[in-house]
């Protein structure tokens, strides 16, 4: 165990190589998590409709829709927008602040979606019905939030595409 700590602390890790590999893998992993999140939700809906022959309120759909909206909002901001580049082509001095506010609002929307899915699950458990939909919504919102963070954190900085290593 001491060797592992020594290896980690004293910088014998090639962080640049690790980051480049994560930049290649994480956008695809994020997409898989996003698809898995919606698959959990669809599975809960199909089970409720076909096996239990019940319907549920439309408001139970909102946390997943809002989480997807938060993913889109979060990934509209690049890291270049957050760092003041100080170049002569950037004529707008307040763009960095607006980008930070937009990113903060997108995080608030994402955590609001998770809180909404928790509220749906608590309501379902208290009423004793549609618990599958509540659990599916919570898993969906959580996975979409993690997918959004992975995609924002490890996407490439250039505008050519995701996962392209040059």
PDB file of C-alpha atoms in Angstrom:
ATOM      1  CA  UNK A   1       0.000   0.000   0.000  1.00  0.00           C
ATOM      2  CA  UNK A   2       2.890   2.333   0.718  1.00  0.00           C
ATOM      3  CA  UNK A   3       4.223   1.842  -2.789  1.00  0.00           C
ATOM      4  CA  UNK A   4       0.882   2.847  -4.303  1.00  0.00           C
ATOM      5  CA  UNK A   5       0.760   6.054  -2.244  1.00  0.00           C
ATOM      6  CA  UNK A   6       4.384   6.816  -3.080  1.00  0.00           C
ATOM      7  CA  UNK A   7       3.679   6.201  -6.758  1.00  0.00           C
ATOM      8  CA  UNK A   8       0.648   8.520  -6.690  1.00  0.00           C
ATOM      9  CA  UNK A   9       2.116  11.330  -4.573  1.00  0.00           C
ATOM     10  CA  UNK A  10       5.515  11.631  -6.181  1.00  0.00           C
ATOM     11  CA  UNK A  11       4.173  12.006  -9.674  1.00  0.00           C
ATOM     12  CA  UNK A  12       5.174   8.807 -11.323  1.00  0.00           C
ATOM     13  CA  UNK A  13       1.807   8.873 -13.065  1.00  0.00           C
ATOM     14  CA  UNK A  14       1.744  10.156 -16.628  1.00  0.00           C
ATOM     15  CA  UNK A  15      -1.233  12.464 -16.128  1.00  0.00           C
ATOM     16  CA  UNK A  16      -1.147  13.848 -19.659  1.00  0.00           C
ATOM     17  CA  UNK A  17      -1.382  10.362 -21.145  1.00  0.00           C
ATOM     18  CA  UNK A  18      -4.173   9.438 -18.730  1.00  0.00           C
ATOM     19  CA  UNK A  19      -6.103  12.591 -19.563  1.00  0.00           C
ATOM     20  CA  UNK A  20      -5.759  12.037 -23.301  1.00  0.00           C
ATOM     21  CA  UNK A  21      -7.087   8.499 -22.916  1.00  0.00           C
ATOM     22  CA  UNK A  22      -9.991   9.742 -20.793  1.00  0.00           C
ATOM     23  CA  UNK A  23     -10.767  12.396 -23.422  1.00  0.00           C
ATOM     24  CA  UNK A  24     -11.048   9.615 -25.979  1.00  0.00           C
ATOM     25  CA  UNK A  25     -13.221   7.309 -23.862  1.00  0.00           C
ATOM     26  CA  UNK A  26     -15.425   9.498 -21.679  1.00  0.00           C
ATOM     27  CA  UNK A  27     -17.647  11.065 -24.375  1.00  0.00           C
ATOM     28  CA  UNK A  28     -18.605   7.575 -25.535  1.00  0.00           C
ATOM     29  CA  UNK A  29     -19.068   6.440 -21.933  1.00  0.00           C
ATOM     30  CA  UNK A  30     -21.236   9.488 -21.334  1.00  0.00           C
ATOM     31  CA  UNK A  31     -23.427   8.614 -24.307  1.00  0.00           C
ATOM     32  CA  UNK A  32     -23.769   5.049 -23.071  1.00  0.00           C
ATOM     33  CA  UNK A  33     -24.791   6.299 -19.632  1.00  0.00           C
ATOM     34  CA  UNK A  34     -27.336   8.648 -21.180  1.00  0.00           C
ATOM     35  CA  UNK A  35     -28.823   5.802 -23.207  1.00  0.00           C
ATOM     36  CA  UNK A  36     -28.849   3.540 -20.167  1.00  0.00           C
ATOM     37  CA  UNK A  37     -30.650   6.228 -18.172  1.00  0.00           C
ATOM     38  CA  UNK A  38     -33.447   6.445 -20.703  1.00  0.00           C
ATOM     39  CA  UNK A  39     -33.543   2.641 -20.954  1.00  0.00           C
ATOM     40  CA  UNK A  40     -34.183   2.440 -17.187  1.00  0.00           C
ATOM     41  CA  UNK A  41     -37.013   4.916 -17.574  1.00  0.00           C
ATOM     42  CA  UNK A  42     -38.567   3.091 -20.536  1.00  0.00           C
ATOM     43  CA  UNK A  43     -38.260  -0.208 -18.674  1.00  0.00           C
ATOM     44  CA  UNK A  44     -40.155   1.224 -15.702  1.00  0.00           C
ATOM     45  CA  UNK A  45     -42.859   2.606 -17.991  1.00  0.00           C
ATOM     46  CA  UNK A  46     -43.275  -0.618 -19.935  1.00  0.00           C
ATOM     47  CA  UNK A  47     -43.486  -2.610 -16.707  1.00  0.00           C
ATOM     48  CA  UNK A  48     -46.112  -0.246 -15.289  1.00  0.00           C
ATOM     49  CA  UNK A  49     -48.222  -0.224 -18.456  1.00  0.00           C
ATOM     50  CA  UNK A  50     -48.010  -3.884 -19.489  1.00  0.00           C
ATOM     51  CA  UNK A  51     -47.577  -5.892 -16.299  1.00  0.00           C
ATOM     52  CA  UNK A  52     -49.417  -3.748 -13.762  1.00  0.00           C
ATOM     53  CA  UNK A  53     -51.914  -2.255 -16.267  1.00  0.00           C
ATOM     54  CA  UNK A  54     -51.739   1.113 -14.545  1.00  0.00           C
ATOM     55  CA  UNK A  55     -51.255   4.650 -15.701  1.00  0.00           C
ATOM     56  CA  UNK A  56     -49.312   7.327 -13.893  1.00  0.00           C
ATOM     57  CA  UNK A  57     -49.386  11.149 -13.904  1.00  0.00           C
ATOM     58  CA  UNK A  58     -47.470  12.941 -16.655  1.00  0.00           C
ATOM     59  CA  UNK A  59     -45.576  14.977 -14.063  1.00  0.00           C
ATOM     60  CA  UNK A  60     -43.515  11.869 -13.266  1.00  0.00           C
ATOM     61  CA  UNK A  61     -41.854  12.353 -16.688  1.00  0.00           C
ATOM     62  CA  UNK A  62     -40.588  15.852 -15.912  1.00  0.00           C
ATOM     63  CA  UNK A  63     -37.388  15.067 -13.940  1.00  0.00           C
ATOM     64  CA  UNK A  64     -35.906  13.096 -16.841  1.00  0.00           C
ATOM     65  CA  UNK A  65     -36.866  15.752 -19.367  1.00  0.00           C
ATOM     66  CA  UNK A  66     -35.395  18.492 -17.172  1.00  0.00           C
ATOM     67  CA  UNK A  67     -32.202  16.458 -16.611  1.00  0.00           C
ATOM     68  CA  UNK A  68     -31.799  16.095 -20.378  1.00  0.00           C
ATOM     69  CA  UNK A  69     -32.299  19.834 -20.755  1.00  0.00           C
ATOM     70  CA  UNK A  70     -29.618  20.386 -18.087  1.00  0.00           C
ATOM     71  CA  UNK A  71     -27.209  18.144 -20.017  1.00  0.00           C
ATOM     72  CA  UNK A  72     -27.733  20.261 -23.110  1.00  0.00           C
ATOM     73  CA  UNK A  73     -27.363  23.497 -21.150  1.00  0.00           C
ATOM     74  CA  UNK A  74     -24.200  22.301 -19.426  1.00  0.00           C
ATOM     75  CA  UNK A  75     -22.497  21.326 -22.642  1.00  0.00           C
ATOM     76  CA  UNK A  76     -23.240  24.613 -24.376  1.00  0.00           C
ATOM     77  CA  UNK A  77     -20.364  26.126 -22.370  1.00  0.00           C
ATOM     78  CA  UNK A  78     -16.799  25.193 -23.234  1.00  0.00           C
ATOM     79  CA  UNK A  79     -13.808  25.517 -20.966  1.00  0.00           C
ATOM     80  CA  UNK A  80     -12.428  28.206 -23.233  1.00  0.00           C
ATOM     81  CA  UNK A  81     -15.475  30.317 -22.394  1.00  0.00           C
ATOM     82  CA  UNK A  82     -14.707  30.030 -18.670  1.00  0.00           C
ATOM     83  CA  UNK A  83     -11.063  31.045 -18.860  1.00  0.00           C
ATOM     84  CA  UNK A  84     -10.322  34.611 -19.741  1.00  0.00           C
ATOM     85  CA  UNK A  85      -8.089  34.181 -22.727  1.00  0.00           C
ATOM     86  CA  UNK A  86      -7.088  37.821 -22.917  1.00  0.00           C
ATOM     87  CA  UNK A  87      -6.650  37.702 -26.658  1.00  0.00           C
ATOM     88  CA  UNK A  88      -7.337  40.652 -28.881  1.00  0.00           C
ATOM     89  CA  UNK A  89     -10.144  38.904 -30.746  1.00  0.00           C
ATOM     90  CA  UNK A  90     -12.351  38.684 -27.663  1.00  0.00           C
ATOM     91  CA  UNK A  91     -14.045  42.043 -27.638  1.00  0.00           C
ATOM     92  CA  UNK A  92     -16.694  41.102 -25.060  1.00  0.00           C
ATOM     93  CA  UNK A  93     -15.342  41.579 -21.549  1.00  0.00           C
ATOM     94  CA  UNK A  94     -18.287  40.025 -19.724  1.00  0.00           C
ATOM     95  CA  UNK A  95     -18.418  36.739 -21.605  1.00  0.00           C
ATOM     96  CA  UNK A  96     -16.487  34.851 -18.921  1.00  0.00           C
ATOM     97  CA  UNK A  97     -18.934  35.908 -16.209  1.00  0.00           C
ATOM     98  CA  UNK A  98     -21.966  35.065 -18.338  1.00  0.00           C
ATOM     99  CA  UNK A  99     -20.494  31.634 -19.102  1.00  0.00           C
ATOM    100  CA  UNK A 100     -19.983  30.958 -15.393  1.00  0.00           C
ATOM    101  CA  UNK A 101     -23.529  32.049 -14.585  1.00  0.00           C
ATOM    102  CA  UNK A 102     -24.924  29.854 -17.378  1.00  0.00           C
ATOM    103  CA  UNK A 103     -22.931  26.866 -16.130  1.00  0.00           C
ATOM    104  CA  UNK A 104     -24.089  27.493 -12.554  1.00  0.00           C
ATOM    105  CA  UNK A 105     -27.716  27.685 -13.699  1.00  0.00           C
ATOM    106  CA  UNK A 106     -27.336  24.453 -15.658  1.00  0.00           C
ATOM    107  CA  UNK A 107     -25.970  22.733 -12.525  1.00  0.00           C
ATOM    108  CA  UNK A 108     -28.933  24.085 -10.562  1.00  0.00           C
ATOM    109  CA  UNK A 109     -31.323  22.698 -13.184  1.00  0.00           C
ATOM    110  CA  UNK A 110     -29.573  19.308 -13.069  1.00  0.00           C
ATOM    111  CA  UNK A 111     -29.698  19.069  -9.289  1.00  0.00           C
ATOM    112  CA  UNK A 112     -33.293  20.277  -9.393  1.00  0.00           C
ATOM    113  CA  UNK A 113     -34.100  17.370 -11.693  1.00  0.00           C
ATOM    114  CA  UNK A 114     -32.509  14.939  -9.239  1.00  0.00           C
ATOM    115  CA  UNK A 115     -34.421  16.554  -6.364  1.00  0.00           C
ATOM    116  CA  UNK A 116     -37.627  16.314  -8.402  1.00  0.00           C
ATOM    117  CA  UNK A 117     -37.040  12.629  -9.056  1.00  0.00           C
ATOM    118  CA  UNK A 118     -36.468  12.080  -5.320  1.00  0.00           C
ATOM    119  CA  UNK A 119     -39.760  13.869  -4.640  1.00  0.00           C
ATOM    120  CA  UNK A 120     -41.521  11.643  -7.187  1.00  0.00           C
ATOM    121  CA  UNK A 121     -40.040   8.527  -5.573  1.00  0.00           C
ATOM    122  CA  UNK A 122     -41.072   9.650  -2.078  1.00  0.00           C
ATOM    123  CA  UNK A 123     -44.586  10.390  -3.353  1.00  0.00           C
ATOM    124  CA  UNK A 124     -44.788   6.988  -5.022  1.00  0.00           C
ATOM    125  CA  UNK A 125     -43.611   5.172  -1.901  1.00  0.00           C
ATOM    126  CA  UNK A 126     -46.023   7.080   0.337  1.00  0.00           C
ATOM    127  CA  UNK A 127     -48.954   6.335  -1.980  1.00  0.00           C
ATOM    128  CA  UNK A 128     -47.866   2.727  -2.434  1.00  0.00           C
ATOM    129  CA  UNK A 129     -48.203   2.780  -6.214  1.00  0.00           C
ATOM    130  CA  UNK A 130     -45.953   3.438  -9.228  1.00  0.00           C
ATOM    131  CA  UNK A 131     -42.810   2.784  -7.168  1.00  0.00           C
ATOM    132  CA  UNK A 132     -41.150   1.346 -10.270  1.00  0.00           C
ATOM    133  CA  UNK A 133     -41.647   4.656 -12.074  1.00  0.00           C
ATOM    134  CA  UNK A 134     -40.177   6.537  -9.109  1.00  0.00           C
ATOM    135  CA  UNK A 135     -37.090   4.338  -8.952  1.00  0.00           C
ATOM    136  CA  UNK A 136     -36.667   4.493 -12.734  1.00  0.00           C
ATOM    137  CA  UNK A 137     -36.904   8.283 -12.640  1.00  0.00           C
ATOM    138  CA  UNK A 138     -34.314   8.572  -9.882  1.00  0.00           C
ATOM    139  CA  UNK A 139     -31.861   6.282 -11.669  1.00  0.00           C
ATOM    140  CA  UNK A 140     -32.528   8.151 -14.915  1.00  0.00           C
ATOM    141  CA  UNK A 141     -31.881  11.602 -13.450  1.00  0.00           C
ATOM    142  CA  UNK A 142     -28.771  10.474 -11.596  1.00  0.00           C
ATOM    143  CA  UNK A 143     -27.244   8.787 -14.642  1.00  0.00           C
ATOM    144  CA  UNK A 144     -28.011  11.773 -16.858  1.00  0.00           C
ATOM    145  CA  UNK A 145     -26.324  14.078 -14.341  1.00  0.00           C
ATOM    146  CA  UNK A 146     -23.207  11.882 -14.231  1.00  0.00           C
ATOM    147  CA  UNK A 147     -23.223  11.648 -18.046  1.00  0.00           C
ATOM    148  CA  UNK A 148     -23.435  15.428 -18.342  1.00  0.00           C
ATOM    149  CA  UNK A 149     -20.525  15.918 -15.963  1.00  0.00           C
ATOM    150  CA  UNK A 150     -18.404  13.340 -17.788  1.00  0.00           C
ATOM    151  CA  UNK A 151     -19.162  14.860 -21.153  1.00  0.00           C
ATOM    152  CA  UNK A 152     -18.401  18.389 -20.010  1.00  0.00           C
ATOM    153  CA  UNK A 153     -15.274  17.407 -18.141  1.00  0.00           C
ATOM    154  CA  UNK A 154     -13.588  15.263 -20.757  1.00  0.00           C
ATOM    155  CA  UNK A 155     -14.718  16.477 -24.129  1.00  0.00           C
ATOM    156  CA  UNK A 156     -12.080  17.832 -26.433  1.00  0.00           C
ATOM    157  CA  UNK A 157     -11.364  21.523 -26.416  1.00  0.00           C
ATOM    158  CA  UNK A 158     -11.268  21.932 -30.164  1.00  0.00           C
ATOM    159  CA  UNK A 159     -14.325  22.346 -32.319  1.00  0.00           C
ATOM    160  CA  UNK A 160     -13.581  19.392 -34.610  1.00  0.00           C
ATOM    161  CA  UNK A 161     -15.463  16.829 -32.574  1.00  0.00           C
ATOM    162  CA  UNK A 162     -15.565  14.676 -29.492  1.00  0.00           C
ATOM    163  CA  UNK A 163     -12.900  12.153 -28.669  1.00  0.00           C
ATOM    164  CA  UNK A 164     -10.542  13.131 -31.474  1.00  0.00           C
ATOM    165  CA  UNK A 165      -6.914  12.993 -30.366  1.00  0.00           C
ATOM    166  CA  UNK A 166      -4.392  14.851 -32.438  1.00  0.00           C
TER     167      UNK A 166
END
